mmCIF file of C-alpha atoms in Angstrom:
data_model
loop_
_atom_site.group_PDB
_atom_site.id
_atom_site.type_symbol
_atom_site.label_atom_id
_atom_site.label_comp_id
_atom_site.label_asym_id
_atom_site.label_seq_id
_atom_site.Cartn_x
_atom_site.Cartn_y
_atom_site.Cartn_z
ATOM 1 C CA CYS A 1 -9.347 -17.000 -4.293
ATOM 2 C CA GLU A 2 -9.576 -19.087 -1.133
ATOM 3 C CA ARG A 3 -13.127 -17.840 -0.662
ATOM 4 C CA ASN A 4 -14.068 -18.364 -4.319
ATOM 5 C CA ARG A 5 -14.316 -14.662 -5.017
ATOM 6 C CA PHE A 6 -13.428 -13.968 -8.621
ATOM 7 C CA GLY A 7 -15.174 -10.652 -9.247
ATOM 8 C CA LEU A 8 -17.955 -10.633 -11.817
ATOM 9 C CA LYS A 9 -17.501 -14.367 -12.413
ATOM 10 C CA THR A 10 -18.813 -15.260 -8.947
ATOM 11 C CA PRO A 11 -22.305 -14.064 -8.056
ATOM 12 C CA ASP A 12 -23.286 -14.041 -4.383
ATOM 13 C CA LYS A 13 -27.047 -14.507 -4.104
ATOM 14 C CA SER A 14 -26.961 -14.164 -0.308
ATOM 15 C CA ILE A 15 -26.356 -10.413 -0.686
ATOM 16 C CA GLY A 16 -27.903 -9.960 -4.138
ATOM 17 C CA ALA A 17 -24.559 -9.338 -5.852
ATOM 18 C CA LYS A 18 -23.851 -10.148 -9.475
ATOM 19 C CA GLY A 19 -20.214 -10.596 -8.577
ATOM 20 C CA ARG A 20 -17.921 -10.520 -5.579
ATOM 21 C CA GLY A 21 -14.177 -10.072 -5.209
ATOM 22 C CA ILE A 22 -12.526 -6.943 -3.873
ATOM 23 C CA TYR A 23 -15.697 -5.204 -4.976
ATOM 24 C CA ILE A 24 -19.344 -6.157 -4.588
ATOM 25 C CA HIS A 25 -21.003 -5.757 -7.987
ATOM 26 C CA LYS A 26 -24.710 -4.949 -8.045
ATOM 27 C CA GLY A 27 -25.861 -4.159 -11.544
ATOM 28 C CA ARG A 28 -23.516 -1.542 -12.975
ATOM 29 C CA ASP A 29 -22.563 -0.290 -9.513
ATOM 30 C CA LYS A 30 -19.675 -1.551 -7.459
ATOM 31 C CA GLN A 31 -18.491 -0.835 -3.957
ATOM 32 C CA VAL A 32 -15.503 -2.024 -1.972
ATOM 33 C CA ASP A 33 -16.427 -5.116 0.029
ATOM 34 C CA PRO A 34 -16.302 -4.275 3.772
ATOM 35 C CA GLU A 35 -15.042 -7.810 4.493
ATOM 36 C CA VAL A 36 -12.008 -7.128 2.276
ATOM 37 C CA VAL A 37 -11.329 -3.842 4.074
ATOM 38 C CA ALA A 38 -11.555 -5.635 7.439
ATOM 39 C CA GLN A 39 -9.204 -8.396 6.222
ATOM 40 C CA MET A 40 -6.686 -5.808 4.996
ATOM 41 C CA GLU A 41 -6.757 -4.105 8.383
ATOM 42 C CA THR A 42 -6.262 -7.448 10.164
ATOM 43 C CA ILE A 43 -3.215 -8.243 8.010
ATOM 44 C CA ARG A 44 -1.856 -4.713 8.441
ATOM 45 C CA GLN A 45 -2.126 -4.978 12.237
ATOM 46 C CA ALA A 46 -0.558 -8.458 12.306
ATOM 47 C CA LYS A 47 2.435 -7.161 10.347
ATOM 48 C CA GLY A 48 2.663 -3.907 12.286
ATOM 49 C CA ILE A 49 2.125 -1.768 9.199
ATOM 50 C CA LYS A 50 0.547 1.664 9.502
ATOM 51 C CA ALA A 51 -1.642 2.865 6.661
ATOM 52 C CA ARG A 52 -0.437 6.033 4.939
ATOM 53 C CA ALA A 53 -1.093 8.054 1.823
ATOM 54 C CA VAL A 54 1.441 7.150 -0.858
ATOM 55 C CA PRO A 55 2.286 9.871 -3.395
ATOM 56 C CA ASP A 56 2.055 9.023 -7.107
ATOM 57 C CA GLU A 57 5.793 9.595 -7.576
ATOM 58 C CA GLU A 58 6.622 6.989 -4.928
ATOM 59 C CA VAL A 59 4.257 4.472 -6.533
ATOM 60 C CA GLU A 60 5.944 5.028 -9.912
ATOM 61 C CA GLU A 61 9.424 4.675 -8.413
ATOM 62 C CA ARG A 62 8.555 1.520 -6.487
ATOM 63 C CA LEU A 63 7.125 -0.051 -9.648
ATOM 64 C CA PHE A 64 9.587 1.058 -12.309
ATOM 65 C CA LEU A 65 12.959 1.369 -10.569
ATOM 66 C CA PRO A 66 13.212 -2.346 -9.717
ATOM 67 C CA LEU A 67 12.156 -3.165 -13.293
ATOM 68 C CA ILE A 68 14.940 -0.940 -14.705
ATOM 69 C CA ASN A 69 17.437 -2.285 -12.176
ATOM 70 C CA GLU A 70 16.574 -5.831 -13.240
ATOM 71 C CA GLY A 71 17.278 -4.775 -16.828
ATOM 72 C CA PHE A 72 20.820 -3.889 -15.765
ATOM 73 C CA ARG A 73 21.162 -7.299 -14.092
ATOM 74 C CA ILE A 74 19.895 -9.060 -17.228
ATOM 75 C CA LEU A 75 22.595 -7.292 -19.247
ATOM 76 C CA GLU A 76 25.253 -8.086 -16.610
ATOM 77 C CA GLU A 77 24.370 -11.769 -16.708
ATOM 78 C CA GLY A 78 24.468 -11.879 -20.502
ATOM 79 C CA HIS A 79 20.814 -12.799 -21.026
ATOM 80 C CA ALA A 80 20.471 -9.825 -23.401
ATOM 81 C CA LEU A 81 23.085 -8.260 -25.681
ATOM 82 C CA ARG A 82 21.911 -4.651 -25.735
ATOM 83 C CA SER A 83 19.735 -2.407 -23.633
ATOM 84 C CA SER A 84 17.403 -2.006 -26.616
ATOM 85 C CA ASP A 85 16.689 -5.756 -26.483
ATOM 86 C CA ILE A 86 15.192 -5.233 -23.031
ATOM 87 C CA ASP A 87 13.266 -2.174 -24.209
ATOM 88 C CA ILE A 88 11.740 -4.125 -27.119
ATOM 89 C CA VAL A 89 10.581 -6.912 -24.803
ATOM 90 C CA TYR A 90 8.934 -4.458 -22.422
ATOM 91 C CA LEU A 91 7.392 -2.344 -25.204
ATOM 92 C CA TYR A 92 5.883 -5.195 -27.199
ATOM 93 C CA GLY A 93 5.630 -7.950 -24.602
ATOM 94 C CA TYR A 94 4.498 -6.082 -21.507
ATOM 95 C CA GLY A 95 2.983 -2.863 -22.819
ATOM 96 C CA PHE A 96 5.536 -0.406 -21.443
ATOM 97 C CA PRO A 97 4.474 3.101 -22.592
ATOM 98 C CA PRO A 98 5.946 3.516 -26.109
ATOM 99 C CA ALA A 99 6.368 7.272 -25.627
ATOM 100 C CA LYS A 100 8.999 6.512 -22.966
ATOM 101 C CA GLY A 101 11.010 4.268 -25.317
ATOM 102 C CA GLY A 102 11.325 1.310 -22.947
ATOM 103 C CA PRO A 103 12.666 1.111 -19.382
ATOM 104 C CA MET A 104 16.368 1.267 -20.270
ATOM 105 C CA PHE A 105 15.892 4.197 -22.672
ATOM 106 C CA TYR A 106 13.737 5.955 -20.082
ATOM 107 C CA ALA A 107 16.373 5.471 -17.380
ATOM 108 C CA GLU A 108 19.162 6.988 -19.433
ATOM 109 C CA ASN A 109 17.332 9.687 -21.388
ATOM 110 C CA TYR A 110 14.516 10.864 -19.129
ATOM 111 C CA MET A 111 15.609 10.081 -15.598
ATOM 112 C CA GLY A 112 19.397 10.018 -15.843
ATOM 113 C CA LEU A 113 21.545 7.198 -14.503
ATOM 114 C CA PRO A 114 22.915 9.152 -11.494
ATOM 115 C CA LYS A 115 19.360 9.973 -10.343
ATOM 116 C CA LEU A 116 18.302 6.351 -10.906
ATOM 117 C CA LEU A 117 21.172 5.203 -8.699
ATOM 118 C CA GLU A 118 20.370 7.784 -6.023
ATOM 119 C CA ARG A 119 16.681 6.800 -5.904
ATOM 120 C CA LEU A 120 17.459 3.061 -5.815
ATOM 121 C CA GLN A 121 19.870 3.635 -2.932
ATOM 122 C CA PHE A 122 17.236 5.696 -1.124
ATOM 123 C CA HIS A 123 14.578 2.988 -1.473
ATOM 124 C CA ALA A 124 17.082 0.256 -0.524
ATOM 125 C CA ALA A 125 17.925 2.130 2.697
ATOM 126 C CA GLU A 126 14.233 2.726 3.477
ATOM 127 C CA THR A 127 13.437 -0.952 2.876
ATOM 128 C CA LYS A 128 16.273 -2.049 5.177
ATOM 129 C CA LYS A 129 14.984 0.269 7.908
ATOM 130 C CA LYS A 130 11.471 -1.151 7.584
ATOM 131 C CA GLN A 131 12.763 -4.729 7.678
ATOM 132 C CA ALA A 132 14.926 -4.031 10.727
ATOM 133 C CA ALA A 133 11.939 -2.541 12.545
ATOM 134 C CA ASN A 134 9.484 -5.237 11.462
ATOM 135 C CA LYS A 135 10.705 -8.846 11.259
ATOM 136 C CA THR A 136 7.452 -10.014 9.639
ATOM 137 C CA LEU A 137 8.473 -8.342 6.364
ATOM 138 C CA LEU A 138 10.234 -10.514 3.823
ATOM 139 C CA PRO A 139 13.754 -9.478 2.776
ATOM 140 C CA VAL A 140 14.007 -7.956 -0.682
ATOM 141 C CA ASP A 141 16.961 -6.951 -2.815
ATOM 142 C CA TYR A 142 15.319 -5.440 -5.872
ATOM 143 C CA PHE A 143 16.295 -1.928 -4.794
ATOM 144 C CA GLU A 144 19.982 -2.872 -4.417
ATOM 145 C CA PRO A 145 21.658 -1.258 -7.452
ATOM 146 C CA ALA A 146 23.044 -3.617 -10.079
ATOM 147 C CA GLN A 147 26.818 -3.572 -10.504
ATOM 148 C CA LEU A 148 26.473 -2.501 -14.141
ATOM 149 C CA LEU A 149 24.469 0.555 -13.082
ATOM 150 C CA LEU A 150 27.199 1.503 -10.597
ATOM 151 C CA GLU A 151 29.790 1.141 -13.357
ATOM 152 C CA CYS A 152 27.719 3.257 -15.777
ATOM 153 C CA VAL A 153 27.374 6.085 -13.268
ATOM 154 C CA GLN A 154 31.089 5.891 -12.458
ATOM 155 C CA ALA A 155 31.971 5.993 -16.190
ATOM 156 C CA GLU A 156 29.621 8.933 -16.718
ATOM 157 C CA LYS A 157 31.286 10.843 -13.874
ATOM 158 C CA ALA A 158 34.701 10.043 -15.392
ATOM 159 C CA GLY A 159 33.660 11.713 -18.660
ATOM 160 C CA MET A 160 32.999 8.613 -20.748
ATOM 161 C CA LYS A 161 29.669 9.970 -21.973
ATOM 162 C CA ALA A 162 31.461 12.532 -24.178
ATOM 163 C CA LYS A 163 33.330 9.665 -25.902
ATOM 164 C CA VAL A 164 30.232 7.591 -26.644
ATOM 165 C CA PRO A 165 29.174 7.846 -30.316
ATOM 166 C CA PRO A 166 25.763 9.409 -31.021
ATOM 167 C CA GLY A 167 22.930 6.892 -30.820
ATOM 168 C CA VAL A 168 24.839 4.467 -28.583
ATOM 169 C CA PRO A 169 23.387 4.168 -25.088
ATOM 170 C CA MET A 170 25.853 4.676 -22.240
ATOM 171 C CA VAL A 171 24.824 1.296 -20.844
ATOM 172 C CA ASP A 172 25.820 -0.455 -24.072
ATOM 173 C CA ALA A 173 29.111 1.473 -24.253
ATOM 174 C CA VAL A 174 30.073 0.465 -20.709
ATOM 175 C CA LEU A 175 28.991 -3.111 -21.370
ATOM 176 C CA GLY A 176 31.063 -3.193 -24.577
ATOM 177 C CA ALA A 177 34.093 -1.769 -22.791
ATOM 178 C CA LYS A 178 33.737 -4.439 -20.078
ATOM 179 C CA LYS A 179 33.617 -7.195 -22.691
ATOM 180 C CA LYS A 180 36.748 -5.839 -24.341
ATOM 181 C CA GLY A 181 38.624 -6.105 -21.072
ATOM 182 C CA GLY A 182 37.778 -2.897 -19.310
ATOM 183 C CA SER A 183 39.160 -0.554 -21.971
ATOM 184 C CA LYS A 184 37.702 2.942 -22.195
ATOM 185 C CA LEU A 185 36.173 4.199 -25.429
#
């Protein structure tokens, strides 16, 4: 943006490009702009970051786990009443894949809350290691598990899942029990 590069909206006659941003557009062809690659390398070196191949699974976890974790925080703080409220917002407002049922449904029914907790803790520890080794990185807390998630996993381990009526998410059952003063179902 600082260099007025907005993709196809900004032609660059000096190099015969119909548009310039991350890519140089010439006709229907596009190629990565070497200046962008050089700038990325400069930033990487300044921050002490080494380039590496990132597996698809890690990309998915780094994108979706903080989103799910934030859903737990939203419920904790009372900004939403039910986990399905969060799912509806992400399905219709943000285009979350409908086949997955929303982030909260996905977490409980596809991934499992214990695995979600384990993966968040793993990424939180990795992030702390990276920040300790490289002071140029900004501190982040989005991998720190929400308290409600910890309580859900603890309740699941204590056998609460068997007491939850069919169709009621574990998250909502734990949240309801908390609101009623910590009573178990």
